[in-house]
Coordinates of C-alpha atoms in Angstrom, one line a residue:
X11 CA 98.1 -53.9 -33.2
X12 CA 97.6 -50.8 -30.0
X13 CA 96.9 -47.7 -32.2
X14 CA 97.2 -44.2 -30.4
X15 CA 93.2 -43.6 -30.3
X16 CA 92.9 -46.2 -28.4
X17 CA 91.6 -49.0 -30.4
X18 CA 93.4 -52.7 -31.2
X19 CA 93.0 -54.8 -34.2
X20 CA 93.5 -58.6 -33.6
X21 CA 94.5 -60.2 -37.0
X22 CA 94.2 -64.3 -37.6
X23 CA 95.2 -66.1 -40.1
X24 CA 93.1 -69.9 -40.8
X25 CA 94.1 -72.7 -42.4
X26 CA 90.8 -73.7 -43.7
X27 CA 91.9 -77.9 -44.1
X28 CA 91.6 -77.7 -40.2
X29 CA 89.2 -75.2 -39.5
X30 CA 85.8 -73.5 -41.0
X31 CA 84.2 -70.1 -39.2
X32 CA 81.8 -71.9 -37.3
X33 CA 85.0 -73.4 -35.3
X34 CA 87.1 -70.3 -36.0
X35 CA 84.4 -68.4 -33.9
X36 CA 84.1 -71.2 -30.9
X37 CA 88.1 -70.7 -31.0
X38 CA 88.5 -67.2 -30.6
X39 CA 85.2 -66.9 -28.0
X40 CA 87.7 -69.3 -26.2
X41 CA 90.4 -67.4 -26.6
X42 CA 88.7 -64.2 -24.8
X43 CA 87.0 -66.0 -22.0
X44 CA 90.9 -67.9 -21.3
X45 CA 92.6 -64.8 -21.6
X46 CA 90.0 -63.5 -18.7
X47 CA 90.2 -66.1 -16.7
X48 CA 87.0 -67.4 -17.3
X49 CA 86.3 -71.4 -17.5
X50 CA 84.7 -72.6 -20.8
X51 CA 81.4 -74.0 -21.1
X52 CA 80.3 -77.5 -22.8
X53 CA 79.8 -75.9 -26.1
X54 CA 83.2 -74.3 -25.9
X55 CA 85.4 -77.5 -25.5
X56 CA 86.8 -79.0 -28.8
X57 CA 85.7 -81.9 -30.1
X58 CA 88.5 -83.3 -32.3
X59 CA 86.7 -86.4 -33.6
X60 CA 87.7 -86.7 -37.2
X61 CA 86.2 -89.7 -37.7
X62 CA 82.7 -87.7 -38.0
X63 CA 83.8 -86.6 -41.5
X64 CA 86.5 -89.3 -42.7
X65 CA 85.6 -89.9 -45.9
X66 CA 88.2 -93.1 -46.0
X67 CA 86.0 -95.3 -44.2
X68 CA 82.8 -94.9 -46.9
X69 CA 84.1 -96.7 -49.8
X70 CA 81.5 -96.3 -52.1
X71 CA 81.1 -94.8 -55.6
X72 CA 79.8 -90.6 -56.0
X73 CA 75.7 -90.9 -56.2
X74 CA 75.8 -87.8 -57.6
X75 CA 77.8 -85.4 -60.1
X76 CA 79.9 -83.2 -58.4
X77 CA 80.8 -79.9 -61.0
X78 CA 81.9 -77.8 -57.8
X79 CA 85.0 -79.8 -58.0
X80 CA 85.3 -79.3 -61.7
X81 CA 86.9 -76.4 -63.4
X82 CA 84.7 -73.1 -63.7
X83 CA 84.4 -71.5 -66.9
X84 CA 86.7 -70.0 -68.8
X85 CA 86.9 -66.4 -70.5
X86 CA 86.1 -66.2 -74.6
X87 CA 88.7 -64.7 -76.3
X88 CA 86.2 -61.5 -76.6
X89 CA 87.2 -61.1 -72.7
X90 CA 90.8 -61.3 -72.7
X91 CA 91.4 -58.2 -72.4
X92 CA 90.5 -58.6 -68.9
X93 CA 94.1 -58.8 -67.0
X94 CA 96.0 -56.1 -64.3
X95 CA 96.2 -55.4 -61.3
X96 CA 93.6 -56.5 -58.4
X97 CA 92.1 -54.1 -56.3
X98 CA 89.2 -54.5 -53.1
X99 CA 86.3 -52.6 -52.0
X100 CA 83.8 -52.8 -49.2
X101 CA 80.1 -52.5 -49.8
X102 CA 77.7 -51.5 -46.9
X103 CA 73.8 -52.7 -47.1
X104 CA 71.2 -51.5 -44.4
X105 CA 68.9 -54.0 -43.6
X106 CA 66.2 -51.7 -45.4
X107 CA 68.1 -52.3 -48.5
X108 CA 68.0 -55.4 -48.6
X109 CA 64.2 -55.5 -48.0
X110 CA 64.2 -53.6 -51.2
X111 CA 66.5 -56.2 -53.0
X112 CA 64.3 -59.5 -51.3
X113 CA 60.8 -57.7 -53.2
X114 CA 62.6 -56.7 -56.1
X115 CA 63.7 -60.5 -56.6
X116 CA 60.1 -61.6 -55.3
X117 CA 57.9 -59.2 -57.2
X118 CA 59.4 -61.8 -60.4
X119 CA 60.1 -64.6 -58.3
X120 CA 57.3 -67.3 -60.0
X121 CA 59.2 -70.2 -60.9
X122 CA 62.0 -69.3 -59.0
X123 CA 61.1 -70.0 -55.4
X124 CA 61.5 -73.7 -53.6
X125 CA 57.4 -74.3 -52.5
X126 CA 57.7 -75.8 -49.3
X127 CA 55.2 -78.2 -49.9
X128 CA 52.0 -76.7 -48.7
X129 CA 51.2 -74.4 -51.2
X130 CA 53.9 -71.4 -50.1
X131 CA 57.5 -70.4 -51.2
X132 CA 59.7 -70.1 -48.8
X133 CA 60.9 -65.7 -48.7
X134 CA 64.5 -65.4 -49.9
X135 CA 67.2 -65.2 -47.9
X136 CA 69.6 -62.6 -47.4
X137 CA 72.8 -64.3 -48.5
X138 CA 70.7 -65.1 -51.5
X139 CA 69.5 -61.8 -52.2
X140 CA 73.2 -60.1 -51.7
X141 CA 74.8 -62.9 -53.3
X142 CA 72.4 -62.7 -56.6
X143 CA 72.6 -59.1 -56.7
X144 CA 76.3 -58.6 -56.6
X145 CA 76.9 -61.5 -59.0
X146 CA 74.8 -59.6 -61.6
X147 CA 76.5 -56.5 -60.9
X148 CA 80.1 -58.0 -61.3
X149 CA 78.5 -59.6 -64.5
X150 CA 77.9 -56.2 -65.8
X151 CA 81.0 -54.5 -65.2
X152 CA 83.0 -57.3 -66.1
X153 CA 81.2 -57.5 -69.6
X154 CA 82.2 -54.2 -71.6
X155 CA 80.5 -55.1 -74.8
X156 CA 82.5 -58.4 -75.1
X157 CA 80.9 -61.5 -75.2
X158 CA 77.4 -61.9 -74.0
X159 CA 77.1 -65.5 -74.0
X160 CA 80.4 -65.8 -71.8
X161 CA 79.7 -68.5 -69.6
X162 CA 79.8 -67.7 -65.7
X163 CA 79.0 -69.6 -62.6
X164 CA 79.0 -69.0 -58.7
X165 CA 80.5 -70.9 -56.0
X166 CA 79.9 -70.8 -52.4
X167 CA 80.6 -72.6 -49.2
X168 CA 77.6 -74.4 -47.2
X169 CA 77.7 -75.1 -43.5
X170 CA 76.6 -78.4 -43.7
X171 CA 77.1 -79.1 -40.1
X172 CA 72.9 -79.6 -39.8
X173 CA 72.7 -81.0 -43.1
X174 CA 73.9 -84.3 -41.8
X175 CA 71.9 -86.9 -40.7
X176 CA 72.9 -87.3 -37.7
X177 CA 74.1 -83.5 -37.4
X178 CA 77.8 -83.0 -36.3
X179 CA 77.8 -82.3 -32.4
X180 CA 78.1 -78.3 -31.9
X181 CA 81.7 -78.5 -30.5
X182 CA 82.9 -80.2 -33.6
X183 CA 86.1 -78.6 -34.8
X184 CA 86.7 -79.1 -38.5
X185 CA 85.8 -77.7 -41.1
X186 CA 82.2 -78.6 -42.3
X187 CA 81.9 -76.0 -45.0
X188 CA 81.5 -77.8 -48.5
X189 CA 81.7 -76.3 -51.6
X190 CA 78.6 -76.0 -53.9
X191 CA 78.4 -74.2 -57.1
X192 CA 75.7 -72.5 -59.7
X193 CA 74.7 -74.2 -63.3
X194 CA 76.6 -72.5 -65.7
X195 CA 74.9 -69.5 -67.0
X196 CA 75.8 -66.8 -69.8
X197 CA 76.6 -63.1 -69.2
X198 CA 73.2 -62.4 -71.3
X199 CA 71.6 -64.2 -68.6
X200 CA 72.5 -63.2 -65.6
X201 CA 71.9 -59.5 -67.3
X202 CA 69.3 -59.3 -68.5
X203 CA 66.9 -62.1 -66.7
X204 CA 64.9 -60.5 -63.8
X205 CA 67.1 -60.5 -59.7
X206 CA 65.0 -63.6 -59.3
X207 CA 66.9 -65.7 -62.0
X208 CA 70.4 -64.8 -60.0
X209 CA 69.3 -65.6 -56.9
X210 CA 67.1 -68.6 -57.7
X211 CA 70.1 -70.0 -58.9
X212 CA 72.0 -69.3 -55.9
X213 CA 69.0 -71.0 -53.8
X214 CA 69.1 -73.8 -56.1
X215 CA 73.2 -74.5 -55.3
X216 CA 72.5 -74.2 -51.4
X217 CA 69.4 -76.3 -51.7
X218 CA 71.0 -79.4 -53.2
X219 CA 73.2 -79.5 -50.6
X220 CA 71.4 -82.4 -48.6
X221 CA 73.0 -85.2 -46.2
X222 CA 73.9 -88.1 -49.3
X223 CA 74.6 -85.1 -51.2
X224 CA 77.6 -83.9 -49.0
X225 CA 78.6 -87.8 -48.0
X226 CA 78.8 -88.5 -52.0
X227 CA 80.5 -85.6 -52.2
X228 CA 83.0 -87.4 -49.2
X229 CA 83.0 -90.4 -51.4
X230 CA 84.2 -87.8 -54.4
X231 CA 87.4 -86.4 -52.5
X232 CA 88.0 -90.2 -51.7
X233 CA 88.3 -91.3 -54.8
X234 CA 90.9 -88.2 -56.2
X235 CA 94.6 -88.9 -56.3
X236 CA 95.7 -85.4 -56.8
X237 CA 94.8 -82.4 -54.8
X238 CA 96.6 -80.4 -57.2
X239 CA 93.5 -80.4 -59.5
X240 CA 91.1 -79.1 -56.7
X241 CA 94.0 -76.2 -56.1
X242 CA 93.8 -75.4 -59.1
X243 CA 89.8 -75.2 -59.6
X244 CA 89.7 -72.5 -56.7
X245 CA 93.1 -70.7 -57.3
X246 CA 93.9 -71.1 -60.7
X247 CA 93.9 -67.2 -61.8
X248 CA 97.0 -66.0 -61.0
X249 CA 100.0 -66.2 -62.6
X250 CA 102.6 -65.8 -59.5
X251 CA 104.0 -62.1 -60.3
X252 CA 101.4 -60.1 -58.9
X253 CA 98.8 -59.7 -62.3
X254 CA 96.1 -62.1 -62.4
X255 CA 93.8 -63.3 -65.5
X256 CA 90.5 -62.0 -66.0
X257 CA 87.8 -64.4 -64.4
X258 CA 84.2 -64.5 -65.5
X259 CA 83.2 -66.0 -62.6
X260 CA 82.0 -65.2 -58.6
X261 CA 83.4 -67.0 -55.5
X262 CA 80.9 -66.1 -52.5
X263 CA 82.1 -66.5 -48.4
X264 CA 79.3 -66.1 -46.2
X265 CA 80.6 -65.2 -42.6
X266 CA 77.1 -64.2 -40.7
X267 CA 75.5 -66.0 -38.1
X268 CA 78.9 -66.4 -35.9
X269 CA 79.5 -64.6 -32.7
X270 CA 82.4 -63.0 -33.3
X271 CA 80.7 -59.9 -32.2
X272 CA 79.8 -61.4 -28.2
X273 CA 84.0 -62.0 -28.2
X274 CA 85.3 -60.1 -25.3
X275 CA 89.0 -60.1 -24.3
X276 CA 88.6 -57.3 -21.4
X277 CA 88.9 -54.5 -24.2
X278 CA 85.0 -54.6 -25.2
X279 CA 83.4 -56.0 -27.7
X280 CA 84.7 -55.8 -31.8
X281 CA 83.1 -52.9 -33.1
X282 CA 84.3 -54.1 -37.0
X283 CA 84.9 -57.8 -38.7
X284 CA 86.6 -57.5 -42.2
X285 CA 88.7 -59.9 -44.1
X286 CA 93.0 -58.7 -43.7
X287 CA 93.2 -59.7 -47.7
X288 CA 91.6 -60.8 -50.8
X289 CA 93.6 -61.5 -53.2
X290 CA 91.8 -64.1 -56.1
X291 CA 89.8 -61.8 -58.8
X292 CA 86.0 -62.7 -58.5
X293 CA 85.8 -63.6 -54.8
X294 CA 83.9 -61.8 -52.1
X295 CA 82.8 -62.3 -48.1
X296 CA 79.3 -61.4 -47.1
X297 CA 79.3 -60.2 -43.5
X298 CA 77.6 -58.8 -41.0
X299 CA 78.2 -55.0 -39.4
X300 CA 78.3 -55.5 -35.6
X301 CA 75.3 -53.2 -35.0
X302 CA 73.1 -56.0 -36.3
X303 CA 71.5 -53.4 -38.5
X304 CA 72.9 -54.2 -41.7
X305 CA 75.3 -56.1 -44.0
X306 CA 79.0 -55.6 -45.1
X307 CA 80.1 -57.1 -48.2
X308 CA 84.0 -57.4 -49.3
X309 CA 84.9 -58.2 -52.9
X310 CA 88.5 -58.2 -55.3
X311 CA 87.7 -57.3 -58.7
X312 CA 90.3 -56.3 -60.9
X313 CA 91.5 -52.2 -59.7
X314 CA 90.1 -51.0 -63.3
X315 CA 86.8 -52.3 -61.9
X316 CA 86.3 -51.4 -58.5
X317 CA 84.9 -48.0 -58.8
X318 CA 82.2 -49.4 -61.5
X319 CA 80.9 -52.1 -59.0
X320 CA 80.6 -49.5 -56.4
X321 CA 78.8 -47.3 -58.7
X322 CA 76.3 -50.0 -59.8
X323 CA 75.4 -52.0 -56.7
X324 CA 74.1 -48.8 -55.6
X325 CA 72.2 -48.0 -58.6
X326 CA 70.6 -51.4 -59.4
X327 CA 69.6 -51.7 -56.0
X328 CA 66.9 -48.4 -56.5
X329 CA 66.1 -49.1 -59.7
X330 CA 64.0 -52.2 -60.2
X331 CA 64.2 -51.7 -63.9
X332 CA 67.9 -51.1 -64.1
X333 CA 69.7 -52.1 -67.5
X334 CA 73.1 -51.6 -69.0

């Protein structure tokens, strides 16, 4: 789309069984250089080997429990009254803020932290930080005196290109993104525990997420006969006719550490990445702003909650002894 100031927004839209943003970037990097008549280097070329992930050829049982391809949690009938219409919002962090939110969550950190075996914990990240944060924060606007021990849980996607042994080769297309999810936590928890409970549960889901992990987790998909049940584990909220059911829960996309920002098609380089639509209540994408500087989070909440979030990720981020 050419707009009269001068600027163009390119719009895609992924079908994430054949493709994850690690591929989606090395696509449309390709796209620009082609489209200049540039040739492609090594790391650009495709490499469509779908054996490297064919979980057909494993045969062997799950090692592990896999609850990421389970149902999340339900609302108590205290929440019900959480239905309408879906609004969005964007959220903008400065890297300074979240500084602030990495020593809030470390100043009460003990326990929390994965020691990395000589003695020191290894700092939180900033997908953990975020992440944590705005989970609490949808926790609390969500709740409205109903139900404290409502159970909640967060899911989020790993890149676990690295995380196999051997690695997948960098020009793999696919998508190597697997799903990983939170224990189940309560309302009260997620409250009222210190930042570091959040996102040490967030850090624990990502840690687990090791090389048998993610080839038991093959072995899992293997073994299912229908699909329909993992559809309906991640989109299972809405009814069809435009109102969705409340969710309790938080479904976290993090899109940083891609180089959609070097992409050049002759016009210059992006100067803003945003998801086109989010349309499932309860899921968010954490990226970056293409300054570097700082961090852009988009989230769909229910409309009649939108202008609470905004309100309190701001506040809880200053106030290290925030409450309700």
């Amino acid at each position: 789309t050419r707009f009269p100031n001068g600027f163009i927004t390119l719009g895609l839209s992924l079908c994430r069984a054949l493709l994850d943003g690690n591929s989606a970037s090395s696509f449309v990097n390709s796209w620009a250089k082609l489209a200049k008549g540039e040739n492609l280097d090594s790391s650009l070329i495709p490499l469509l080997d779908r054996t490297k992930l064919d979980s057909f050829k494993l045969n062997k049982p799950p090692r592990f429990e896999h609850p990421e391809f389970l149902p999340p949690p339900l609302l108590t009938q205290q929440h019900t009254q959480m239905e309408g219409q879906l609004g969005s919002t964007i959220l903008e962090l400065t890297k300074g803020q979240v500084e602030k939110l990495k020593k809030k969550a470390s100043d009460f950190g003990s326990g929390y932290g994965i020691n990395n075996g000589n003695g020191s914990v290894r700092p939180y990240t900033s997908f953990e930080v975020i992440t944590g944060h705005l989970w609490r924060c949808v926790c609390k606007v969500r709740y409205a005196g109903g139900d404290l021990g409502q159970p909640t849980r967060l899911t989020t996607l790993v890149n676990c290109r690295n995380r196999l042994r051997p690695s997948l080769p960098t020009a793999y297309f696919g998508n190597a993104t697997f799903p990983t999810v939170t224990p189940t936590c309560s309302f009260d928890e997620i409250m009222h525990k210190p930042l570091s409970y959040a996102v040490g549960k967030v850090r624990e889901a990502i840690g687990k997420m090791s090389d048998e992990y993610v080839r038991s987790a093959l072995d899992y998909i293997a073994s299912v006969e229908d699909f329909d049940l993992f559809r309906d584990t991640f989109y299972g909220s809405g009814d069809g006719k435009g109102k969705f059911k409340g969710d309790p829960n938080l479904y976290m996309v993090g899109w940083t550490n891609f180089k959609y920002f070097e992409t050049d098609f002759g016009w210059g380089k992006p100067v803003s990445l945003i998801p086109g639509n989010i349309n499932s209540n309860g899921k968010a994408f954490l990226l970056e702003n293409a300054s570097g500087d700082g961090f852009i989070v988009a989230v769909c909440l229910l409309e009649s909650h939108v202008d609470a979030l905004r309100k309190l990720f701001y506040e809880d981020m200053e106030d290290a002894s925030s409450k309700l």
